[in-house]
């Protein structure tokens, strides 16, 4: 039996390591967000509206204790209402960095 906590721990380690190796790039994240996320989320200030009840990135980015490595991790895990977008770790980190920048 693989325990959930073990999987979470190793995923955290992997994401942590990859962030050390590659600096996250918010500009790349913006491109990815506009391609993959804009159908449901308002991803930038120049976007008027989006499809569903998904929170805008500016609101997510304002979360006071927003941790980009946790956010990147969240993006790699299947999410009930969100499709599995098969993002790479680097892409997830870039998007997380971009979301954070939208909260400023
Ligand atoms: C098919 C529609 C859809 C797409 C595409 C989508 N999302 Fe979401 N997302 C949602 C919905 C709906 C929620 C709210 C889920 C809930 O409340 O349970 C959500 C929630 C989130 C949350 C959590 C917000 C919070 O405060 O808890 C994050 C972060 C997020 N999405 C990021 C992204 C990113 C980044 C992308 C693109 C890579 C993306 N989403 C693409 C529908 C989508």
mmCIF file with all atom_site columns, N, CA, C and O and ligand atoms in Angstrom, residues 32-33 35-41 43 52-55 57 59-60 63 66 71 74-75 79-83 85 87 92 95-96 99, ligand 1:
data_model
loop_
_atom_site.group_PDB
_atom_site.id
_atom_site.type_symbol
_atom_site.label_atom_id
_atom_site.label_alt_id
_atom_site.label_comp_id
_atom_site.label_asym_id
_atom_site.label_entity_id
_atom_site.label_seq_id
_atom_site.pdbx_PDB_ins_code
_atom_site.Cartn_x
_atom_site.Cartn_y
_atom_site.Cartn_z
_atom_site.occupancy
_atom_site.B_iso_or_equiv
_atom_site.pdbx_formal_charge
_atom_site.auth_seq_id
_atom_site.auth_comp_id
_atom_site.auth_asym_id
_atom_site.auth_atom_id
_atom_site.pdbx_PDB_model_num
ATOM   1   N  N   . UNK A 1 32 ? 0.690   30.568 -20.448 1.00 0.00 ? 32 UNK A N   1
ATOM   2   C  CA  . UNK A 1 32 ? 0.041   29.289 -20.146 1.00 0.00 ? 32 UNK A CA  1
ATOM   3   C  C   . UNK A 1 32 ? -1.353  29.508 -19.563 1.00 0.00 ? 32 UNK A C   1
ATOM   4   O  O   . UNK A 1 32 ? -2.301  28.818 -19.930 1.00 0.00 ? 32 UNK A O   1
ATOM   5   N  N   . UNK A 1 33 ? -1.491  30.488 -18.682 1.00 0.00 ? 33 UNK A N   1
ATOM   6   C  CA  . UNK A 1 33 ? -2.778  30.750 -18.039 1.00 0.00 ? 33 UNK A CA  1
ATOM   7   C  C   . UNK A 1 33 ? -3.806  31.179 -19.076 1.00 0.00 ? 33 UNK A C   1
ATOM   8   O  O   . UNK A 1 33 ? -4.960  30.748 -19.035 1.00 0.00 ? 33 UNK A O   1
ATOM   9   N  N   . UNK A 1 35 ? -3.825  30.383 -22.145 1.00 0.00 ? 35 UNK A N   1
ATOM   10  C  CA  . UNK A 1 35 ? -4.148  29.239 -23.001 1.00 0.00 ? 35 UNK A CA  1
ATOM   11  C  C   . UNK A 1 35 ? -5.033  28.222 -22.274 1.00 0.00 ? 35 UNK A C   1
ATOM   12  O  O   . UNK A 1 35 ? -5.990  27.709 -22.847 1.00 0.00 ? 35 UNK A O   1
ATOM   13  N  N   . UNK A 1 36 ? -4.706  27.915 -21.005 1.00 0.00 ? 36 UNK A N   1
ATOM   14  C  CA  . UNK A 1 36 ? -5.343  26.789 -20.334 1.00 0.00 ? 36 UNK A CA  1
ATOM   15  C  C   . UNK A 1 36 ? -6.415  27.170 -19.319 1.00 0.00 ? 36 UNK A C   1
ATOM   16  O  O   . UNK A 1 36 ? -7.253  26.347 -18.978 1.00 0.00 ? 36 UNK A O   1
ATOM   17  N  N   . UNK A 1 37 ? -6.372  28.349 -18.783 1.00 0.00 ? 37 UNK A N   1
ATOM   18  C  CA  . UNK A 1 37 ? -7.213  28.654 -17.624 1.00 0.00 ? 37 UNK A CA  1
ATOM   19  C  C   . UNK A 1 37 ? -8.307  29.674 -17.928 1.00 0.00 ? 37 UNK A C   1
ATOM   20  O  O   . UNK A 1 37 ? -9.266  29.775 -17.175 1.00 0.00 ? 37 UNK A O   1
ATOM   21  N  N   . UNK A 1 38 ? -8.154  30.451 -19.016 1.00 0.00 ? 38 UNK A N   1
ATOM   22  C  CA  . UNK A 1 38 ? -9.023  31.592 -19.250 1.00 0.00 ? 38 UNK A CA  1
ATOM   23  C  C   . UNK A 1 38 ? -10.457 31.223 -19.592 1.00 0.00 ? 38 UNK A C   1
ATOM   24  O  O   . UNK A 1 38 ? -11.349 32.061 -19.498 1.00 0.00 ? 38 UNK A O   1
ATOM   25  N  N   . UNK A 1 39 ? -10.716 29.960 -19.983 1.00 0.00 ? 39 UNK A N   1
ATOM   26  C  CA  . UNK A 1 39 ? -12.104 29.587 -20.255 1.00 0.00 ? 39 UNK A CA  1
ATOM   27  C  C   . UNK A 1 39 ? -12.945 29.622 -18.979 1.00 0.00 ? 39 UNK A C   1
ATOM   28  O  O   . UNK A 1 39 ? -14.136 29.908 -19.033 1.00 0.00 ? 39 UNK A O   1
ATOM   29  N  N   . UNK A 1 40 ? -12.339 29.358 -17.844 1.00 0.00 ? 40 UNK A N   1
ATOM   30  C  CA  . UNK A 1 40 ? -13.086 29.309 -16.582 1.00 0.00 ? 40 UNK A CA  1
ATOM   31  C  C   . UNK A 1 40 ? -12.714 30.424 -15.610 1.00 0.00 ? 40 UNK A C   1
ATOM   32  O  O   . UNK A 1 40 ? -13.545 30.834 -14.802 1.00 0.00 ? 40 UNK A O   1
ATOM   33  N  N   . UNK A 1 41 ? -11.479 30.868 -15.654 1.00 0.00 ? 41 UNK A N   1
ATOM   34  C  CA  . UNK A 1 41 ? -11.009 31.891 -14.712 1.00 0.00 ? 41 UNK A CA  1
ATOM   35  C  C   . UNK A 1 41 ? -10.745 33.198 -15.450 1.00 0.00 ? 41 UNK A C   1
ATOM   36  O  O   . UNK A 1 41 ? -10.254 33.174 -16.577 1.00 0.00 ? 41 UNK A O   1
ATOM   37  N  N   . UNK A 1 43 ? -8.133  35.566 -15.880 1.00 0.00 ? 43 UNK A N   1
ATOM   38  C  CA  . UNK A 1 43 ? -6.722  35.390 -15.558 1.00 0.00 ? 43 UNK A CA  1
ATOM   39  C  C   . UNK A 1 43 ? -5.918  36.691 -15.589 1.00 0.00 ? 43 UNK A C   1
ATOM   40  O  O   . UNK A 1 43 ? -4.783  36.717 -15.129 1.00 0.00 ? 43 UNK A O   1
ATOM   41  N  N   . UNK A 1 52 ? -17.319 30.146 -15.764 1.00 0.00 ? 52 UNK A N   1
ATOM   42  C  CA  . UNK A 1 52 ? -17.992 29.540 -14.622 1.00 0.00 ? 52 UNK A CA  1
ATOM   43  C  C   . UNK A 1 52 ? -17.911 30.282 -13.306 1.00 0.00 ? 52 UNK A C   1
ATOM   44  O  O   . UNK A 1 52 ? -17.870 31.501 -13.274 1.00 0.00 ? 52 UNK A O   1
ATOM   45  N  N   . UNK A 1 53 ? -17.910 29.522 -12.202 1.00 0.00 ? 53 UNK A N   1
ATOM   46  C  CA  . UNK A 1 53 ? -17.850 30.088 -10.862 1.00 0.00 ? 53 UNK A CA  1
ATOM   47  C  C   . UNK A 1 53 ? -16.418 30.078 -10.346 1.00 0.00 ? 53 UNK A C   1
ATOM   48  O  O   . UNK A 1 53 ? -16.172 30.167 -9.157  1.00 0.00 ? 53 UNK A O   1
ATOM   49  N  N   . UNK A 1 54 ? -15.464 29.917 -11.238 1.00 0.00 ? 54 UNK A N   1
ATOM   50  C  CA  . UNK A 1 54 ? -14.072 29.840 -10.798 1.00 0.00 ? 54 UNK A CA  1
ATOM   51  C  C   . UNK A 1 54 ? -13.590 31.217 -10.343 1.00 0.00 ? 54 UNK A C   1
ATOM   52  O  O   . UNK A 1 54 ? -13.926 32.226 -10.961 1.00 0.00 ? 54 UNK A O   1
ATOM   53  N  N   . UNK A 1 55 ? -12.830 31.279 -9.249  1.00 0.00 ? 55 UNK A N   1
ATOM   54  C  CA  . UNK A 1 55 ? -12.361 32.578 -8.755  1.00 0.00 ? 55 UNK A CA  1
ATOM   55  C  C   . UNK A 1 55 ? -11.338 33.207 -9.706  1.00 0.00 ? 55 UNK A C   1
ATOM   56  O  O   . UNK A 1 55 ? -10.546 32.499 -10.309 1.00 0.00 ? 55 UNK A O   1
ATOM   57  N  N   . UNK A 1 57 ? -7.967  35.086 -10.965 1.00 0.00 ? 57 UNK A N   1
ATOM   58  C  CA  . UNK A 1 57 ? -6.598  34.930 -10.467 1.00 0.00 ? 57 UNK A CA  1
ATOM   59  C  C   . UNK A 1 57 ? -6.186  36.094 -9.571  1.00 0.00 ? 57 UNK A C   1
ATOM   60  O  O   . UNK A 1 57 ? -5.376  35.918 -8.667  1.00 0.00 ? 57 UNK A O   1
ATOM   61  N  N   . UNK A 1 59 ? -7.969  37.457 -7.354  1.00 0.00 ? 59 UNK A N   1
ATOM   62  C  CA  . UNK A 1 59 ? -8.439  37.119 -6.006  1.00 0.00 ? 59 UNK A CA  1
ATOM   63  C  C   . UNK A 1 59 ? -7.571  36.024 -5.379  1.00 0.00 ? 59 UNK A C   1
ATOM   64  O  O   . UNK A 1 59 ? -7.203  36.112 -4.207  1.00 0.00 ? 59 UNK A O   1
ATOM   65  N  N   . UNK A 1 60 ? -7.229  35.020 -6.189  1.00 0.00 ? 60 UNK A N   1
ATOM   66  C  CA  . UNK A 1 60 ? -6.381  33.947 -5.661  1.00 0.00 ? 60 UNK A CA  1
ATOM   67  C  C   . UNK A 1 60 ? -5.013  34.523 -5.278  1.00 0.00 ? 60 UNK A C   1
ATOM   68  O  O   . UNK A 1 60 ? -4.452  34.206 -4.234  1.00 0.00 ? 60 UNK A O   1
ATOM   69  N  N   . UNK A 1 63 ? -4.594  36.105 -1.803  1.00 0.00 ? 63 UNK A N   1
ATOM   70  C  CA  . UNK A 1 63 ? -4.594  35.272 -0.607  1.00 0.00 ? 63 UNK A CA  1
ATOM   71  C  C   . UNK A 1 63 ? -3.347  35.593 0.220   1.00 0.00 ? 63 UNK A C   1
ATOM   72  O  O   . UNK A 1 63 ? -2.234  35.513 -0.292  1.00 0.00 ? 63 UNK A O   1
ATOM   73  N  N   . UNK A 1 66 ? -0.496  33.027 0.438   1.00 0.00 ? 66 UNK A N   1
ATOM   74  C  CA  . UNK A 1 66 ? -0.296  32.276 -0.798  1.00 0.00 ? 66 UNK A CA  1
ATOM   75  C  C   . UNK A 1 66 ? 1.160   31.830 -0.923  1.00 0.00 ? 66 UNK A C   1
ATOM   76  O  O   . UNK A 1 66 ? 2.075   32.624 -0.856  1.00 0.00 ? 66 UNK A O   1
ATOM   77  N  N   . UNK A 1 71 ? 0.835   26.156 -4.401  1.00 0.00 ? 71 UNK A N   1
ATOM   78  C  CA  . UNK A 1 71 ? -0.058  26.407 -5.527  1.00 0.00 ? 71 UNK A CA  1
ATOM   79  C  C   . UNK A 1 71 ? 0.367   25.571 -6.733  1.00 0.00 ? 71 UNK A C   1
ATOM   80  O  O   . UNK A 1 71 ? -0.471  24.948 -7.391  1.00 0.00 ? 71 UNK A O   1
ATOM   81  N  N   . UNK A 1 74 ? -0.700  22.070 -6.140  1.00 0.00 ? 74 UNK A N   1
ATOM   82  C  CA  . UNK A 1 74 ? -2.138  21.952 -6.367  1.00 0.00 ? 74 UNK A CA  1
ATOM   83  C  C   . UNK A 1 74 ? -2.425  21.794 -7.863  1.00 0.00 ? 74 UNK A C   1
ATOM   84  O  O   . UNK A 1 74 ? -3.266  21.002 -8.263  1.00 0.00 ? 74 UNK A O   1
ATOM   85  N  N   . UNK A 1 75 ? -1.701  22.527 -8.692  1.00 0.00 ? 75 UNK A N   1
ATOM   86  C  CA  . UNK A 1 75 ? -1.949  22.488 -10.134 1.00 0.00 ? 75 UNK A CA  1
ATOM   87  C  C   . UNK A 1 75 ? -1.531  21.165 -10.763 1.00 0.00 ? 75 UNK A C   1
ATOM   88  O  O   . UNK A 1 75 ? -1.971  20.836 -11.854 1.00 0.00 ? 75 UNK A O   1
ATOM   89  N  N   . UNK A 1 79 ? -7.934  17.796 -9.935  1.00 0.00 ? 79 UNK A N   1
ATOM   90  C  CA  . UNK A 1 79 ? -8.841  18.603 -9.138  1.00 0.00 ? 79 UNK A CA  1
ATOM   91  C  C   . UNK A 1 79 ? -10.245 18.304 -9.634  1.00 0.00 ? 79 UNK A C   1
ATOM   92  O  O   . UNK A 1 79 ? -10.480 18.314 -10.836 1.00 0.00 ? 79 UNK A O   1
ATOM   93  N  N   . UNK A 1 80 ? -11.195 18.046 -8.715  1.00 0.00 ? 80 UNK A N   1
ATOM   94  C  CA  . UNK A 1 80 ? -12.517 17.573 -9.143  1.00 0.00 ? 80 UNK A CA  1
ATOM   95  C  C   . UNK A 1 80 ? -13.153 18.390 -10.265 1.00 0.00 ? 80 UNK A C   1
ATOM   96  O  O   . UNK A 1 80 ? -13.610 17.840 -11.232 1.00 0.00 ? 80 UNK A O   1
ATOM   97  N  N   . UNK A 1 81 ? -13.174 19.714 -10.120 1.00 0.00 ? 81 UNK A N   1
ATOM   98  C  CA  . UNK A 1 81 ? -13.891 20.510 -11.122 1.00 0.00 ? 81 UNK A CA  1
ATOM   99  C  C   . UNK A 1 81 ? -12.985 20.992 -12.244 1.00 0.00 ? 81 UNK A C   1
ATOM   100 O  O   . UNK A 1 81 ? -13.430 21.639 -13.168 1.00 0.00 ? 81 UNK A O   1
ATOM   101 N  N   . UNK A 1 82 ? -11.702 20.732 -12.116 1.00 0.00 ? 82 UNK A N   1
ATOM   102 C  CA  . UNK A 1 82 ? -10.781 21.191 -13.142 1.00 0.00 ? 82 UNK A CA  1
ATOM   103 C  C   . UNK A 1 82 ? -10.242 20.003 -13.921 1.00 0.00 ? 82 UNK A C   1
ATOM   104 O  O   . UNK A 1 82 ? -9.957  18.971 -13.353 1.00 0.00 ? 82 UNK A O   1
ATOM   105 N  N   . UNK A 1 83 ? -10.112 20.154 -15.238 1.00 0.00 ? 83 UNK A N   1
ATOM   106 C  CA  . UNK A 1 83 ? -9.573  19.050 -16.026 1.00 0.00 ? 83 UNK A CA  1
ATOM   107 C  C   . UNK A 1 83 ? -8.099  18.848 -15.687 1.00 0.00 ? 83 UNK A C   1
ATOM   108 O  O   . UNK A 1 83 ? -7.433  19.778 -15.258 1.00 0.00 ? 83 UNK A O   1
ATOM   109 N  N   . UNK A 1 85 ? -4.687  18.997 -16.718 1.00 0.00 ? 85 UNK A N   1
ATOM   110 C  CA  . UNK A 1 85 ? -4.089  19.683 -17.866 1.00 0.00 ? 85 UNK A CA  1
ATOM   111 C  C   . UNK A 1 85 ? -2.711  19.170 -18.214 1.00 0.00 ? 85 UNK A C   1
ATOM   112 O  O   . UNK A 1 85 ? -2.071  19.681 -19.122 1.00 0.00 ? 85 UNK A O   1
ATOM   113 N  N   . UNK A 1 87 ? 0.150   19.543 -16.884 1.00 0.00 ? 87 UNK A N   1
ATOM   114 C  CA  . UNK A 1 87 ? 1.203   20.552 -16.858 1.00 0.00 ? 87 UNK A CA  1
ATOM   115 C  C   . UNK A 1 87 ? 2.502   19.917 -16.369 1.00 0.00 ? 87 UNK A C   1
ATOM   116 O  O   . UNK A 1 87 ? 2.478   19.020 -15.532 1.00 0.00 ? 87 UNK A O   1
ATOM   117 N  N   . UNK A 1 92 ? 3.693   24.483 -14.082 1.00 0.00 ? 92 UNK A N   1
ATOM   118 C  CA  . UNK A 1 92 ? 2.880   24.745 -12.890 1.00 0.00 ? 92 UNK A CA  1
ATOM   119 C  C   . UNK A 1 92 ? 3.522   25.839 -12.045 1.00 0.00 ? 92 UNK A C   1
ATOM   120 O  O   . UNK A 1 92 ? 2.839   26.734 -11.540 1.00 0.00 ? 92 UNK A O   1
ATOM   121 N  N   . UNK A 1 95 ? 2.950   29.244 -13.723 1.00 0.00 ? 95 UNK A N   1
ATOM   122 C  CA  . UNK A 1 95 ? 1.583   29.729 -13.554 1.00 0.00 ? 95 UNK A CA  1
ATOM   123 C  C   . UNK A 1 95 ? 1.378   30.218 -12.125 1.00 0.00 ? 95 UNK A C   1
ATOM   124 O  O   . UNK A 1 95 ? 0.772   31.269 -11.898 1.00 0.00 ? 95 UNK A O   1
ATOM   125 N  N   . UNK A 1 96 ? 1.911   29.473 -11.160 1.00 0.00 ? 96 UNK A N   1
ATOM   126 C  CA  . UNK A 1 96 ? 1.779   29.876 -9.755  1.00 0.00 ? 96 UNK A CA  1
ATOM   127 C  C   . UNK A 1 96 ? 2.415   31.253 -9.538  1.00 0.00 ? 96 UNK A C   1
ATOM   128 O  O   . UNK A 1 96 ? 1.839   32.129 -8.868  1.00 0.00 ? 96 UNK A O   1
ATOM   129 N  N   . UNK A 1 99 ? 0.087   33.840 -11.065 1.00 0.00 ? 99 UNK A N   1
ATOM   130 C  CA  . UNK A 1 99 ? -1.103  34.086 -10.244 1.00 0.00 ? 99 UNK A CA  1
ATOM   131 C  C   . UNK A 1 99 ? -0.737  34.997 -9.083  1.00 0.00 ? 99 UNK A C   1
ATOM   132 O  O   . UNK A 1 99 ? -1.449  35.955 -8.772  1.00 0.00 ? 99 UNK A O   1
HETATM 133 C  C1  . LIG B 2 .  ? -13.035 23.777 -16.689 1.00 0.00 ? 1  LIG B C1  1
HETATM 134 C  C2  . LIG B 2 .  ? -12.929 24.985 -15.935 1.00 0.00 ? 1  LIG B C2  1
HETATM 135 C  C3  . LIG B 2 .  ? -11.583 25.309 -15.285 1.00 0.00 ? 1  LIG B C3  1
HETATM 136 C  C4  . LIG B 2 .  ? -10.350 25.400 -15.880 1.00 0.00 ? 1  LIG B C4  1
HETATM 137 C  C5  . LIG B 2 .  ? -9.988  25.168 -17.352 1.00 0.00 ? 1  LIG B C5  1
HETATM 138 C  C6  . LIG B 2 .  ? -9.427  25.804 -14.836 1.00 0.00 ? 1  LIG B C6  1
HETATM 139 N  N1  . LIG B 2 .  ? -10.081 25.946 -13.652 1.00 0.00 ? 1  LIG B N1  1
HETATM 140 FE FE1 . LIG B 2 .  ? -9.247  26.450 -11.846 1.00 0.00 ? 1  LIG B FE1 1
HETATM 141 N  N2  . LIG B 2 .  ? -11.046 26.194 -10.930 1.00 0.00 ? 1  LIG B N2  1
HETATM 142 C  C7  . LIG B 2 .  ? -12.235 25.952 -11.570 1.00 0.00 ? 1  LIG B C7  1
HETATM 143 C  C8  . LIG B 2 .  ? -13.309 25.970 -10.615 1.00 0.00 ? 1  LIG B C8  1
HETATM 144 C  C9  . LIG B 2 .  ? -14.795 25.756 -10.915 1.00 0.00 ? 1  LIG B C9  1
HETATM 145 C  C10 . LIG B 2 .  ? -12.723 26.233 -9.359  1.00 0.00 ? 1  LIG B C10 1
HETATM 146 C  C11 . LIG B 2 .  ? -13.402 26.341 -8.019  1.00 0.00 ? 1  LIG B C11 1
HETATM 147 C  C12 . LIG B 2 .  ? -13.382 24.961 -7.418  1.00 0.00 ? 1  LIG B C12 1
HETATM 148 C  C13 . LIG B 2 .  ? -14.157 24.886 -6.161  1.00 0.00 ? 1  LIG B C13 1
HETATM 149 O  O1  . LIG B 2 .  ? -14.637 25.900 -5.677  1.00 0.00 ? 1  LIG B O1  1
HETATM 150 O  O2  . LIG B 2 .  ? -14.256 23.747 -5.672  1.00 0.00 ? 1  LIG B O2  1
HETATM 151 C  C14 . LIG B 2 .  ? -11.290 26.358 -9.601  1.00 0.00 ? 1  LIG B C14 1
HETATM 152 C  C15 . LIG B 2 .  ? -10.358 26.594 -8.608  1.00 0.00 ? 1  LIG B C15 1
HETATM 153 C  C16 . LIG B 2 .  ? -9.027  26.904 -8.839  1.00 0.00 ? 1  LIG B C16 1
HETATM 154 C  C17 . LIG B 2 .  ? -8.066  27.238 -7.827  1.00 0.00 ? 1  LIG B C17 1
HETATM 155 C  C18 . LIG B 2 .  ? -8.311  27.244 -6.328  1.00 0.00 ? 1  LIG B C18 1
HETATM 156 C  C19 . LIG B 2 .  ? -8.816  28.586 -5.903  1.00 0.00 ? 1  LIG B C19 1
HETATM 157 C  C20 . LIG B 2 .  ? -9.050  28.638 -4.417  1.00 0.00 ? 1  LIG B C20 1
HETATM 158 O  O3  . LIG B 2 .  ? -8.977  29.736 -3.891  1.00 0.00 ? 1  LIG B O3  1
HETATM 159 O  O4  . LIG B 2 .  ? -9.289  27.601 -3.815  1.00 0.00 ? 1  LIG B O4  1
HETATM 160 C  C21 . LIG B 2 .  ? -6.890  27.511 -8.455  1.00 0.00 ? 1  LIG B C21 1
HETATM 161 C  C22 . LIG B 2 .  ? -5.583  27.932 -7.814  1.00 0.00 ? 1  LIG B C22 1
HETATM 162 C  C23 . LIG B 2 .  ? -7.117  27.321 -9.862  1.00 0.00 ? 1  LIG B C23 1
HETATM 163 N  N3  . LIG B 2 .  ? -8.420  26.950 -10.080 1.00 0.00 ? 1  LIG B N3  1
HETATM 164 C  C24 . LIG B 2 .  ? -6.175  27.500 -10.824 1.00 0.00 ? 1  LIG B C24 1
HETATM 165 C  C25 . LIG B 2 .  ? -6.345  27.185 -12.165 1.00 0.00 ? 1  LIG B C25 1
HETATM 166 C  C26 . LIG B 2 .  ? -5.286  27.249 -13.153 1.00 0.00 ? 1  LIG B C26 1
HETATM 167 C  C27 . LIG B 2 .  ? -3.876  27.740 -12.893 1.00 0.00 ? 1  LIG B C27 1
HETATM 168 C  C28 . LIG B 2 .  ? -5.811  26.837 -14.343 1.00 0.00 ? 1  LIG B C28 1
HETATM 169 C  C29 . LIG B 2 .  ? -5.104  26.693 -15.674 1.00 0.00 ? 1  LIG B C29 1
HETATM 170 C  C30 . LIG B 2 .  ? -3.883  25.924 -15.680 1.00 0.00 ? 1  LIG B C30 1
HETATM 171 C  C31 . LIG B 2 .  ? -7.203  26.494 -14.089 1.00 0.00 ? 1  LIG B C31 1
HETATM 172 N  N4  . LIG B 2 .  ? -7.489  26.730 -12.768 1.00 0.00 ? 1  LIG B N4  1
HETATM 173 C  C32 . LIG B 2 .  ? -8.079  26.021 -15.055 1.00 0.00 ? 1  LIG B C32 1
HETATM 174 C  C33 . LIG B 2 .  ? -12.424 25.725 -12.917 1.00 0.00 ? 1  LIG B C33 1
HETATM 175 C  C34 . LIG B 2 .  ? -11.413 25.657 -13.875 1.00 0.00 ? 1  LIG B C34 1
#
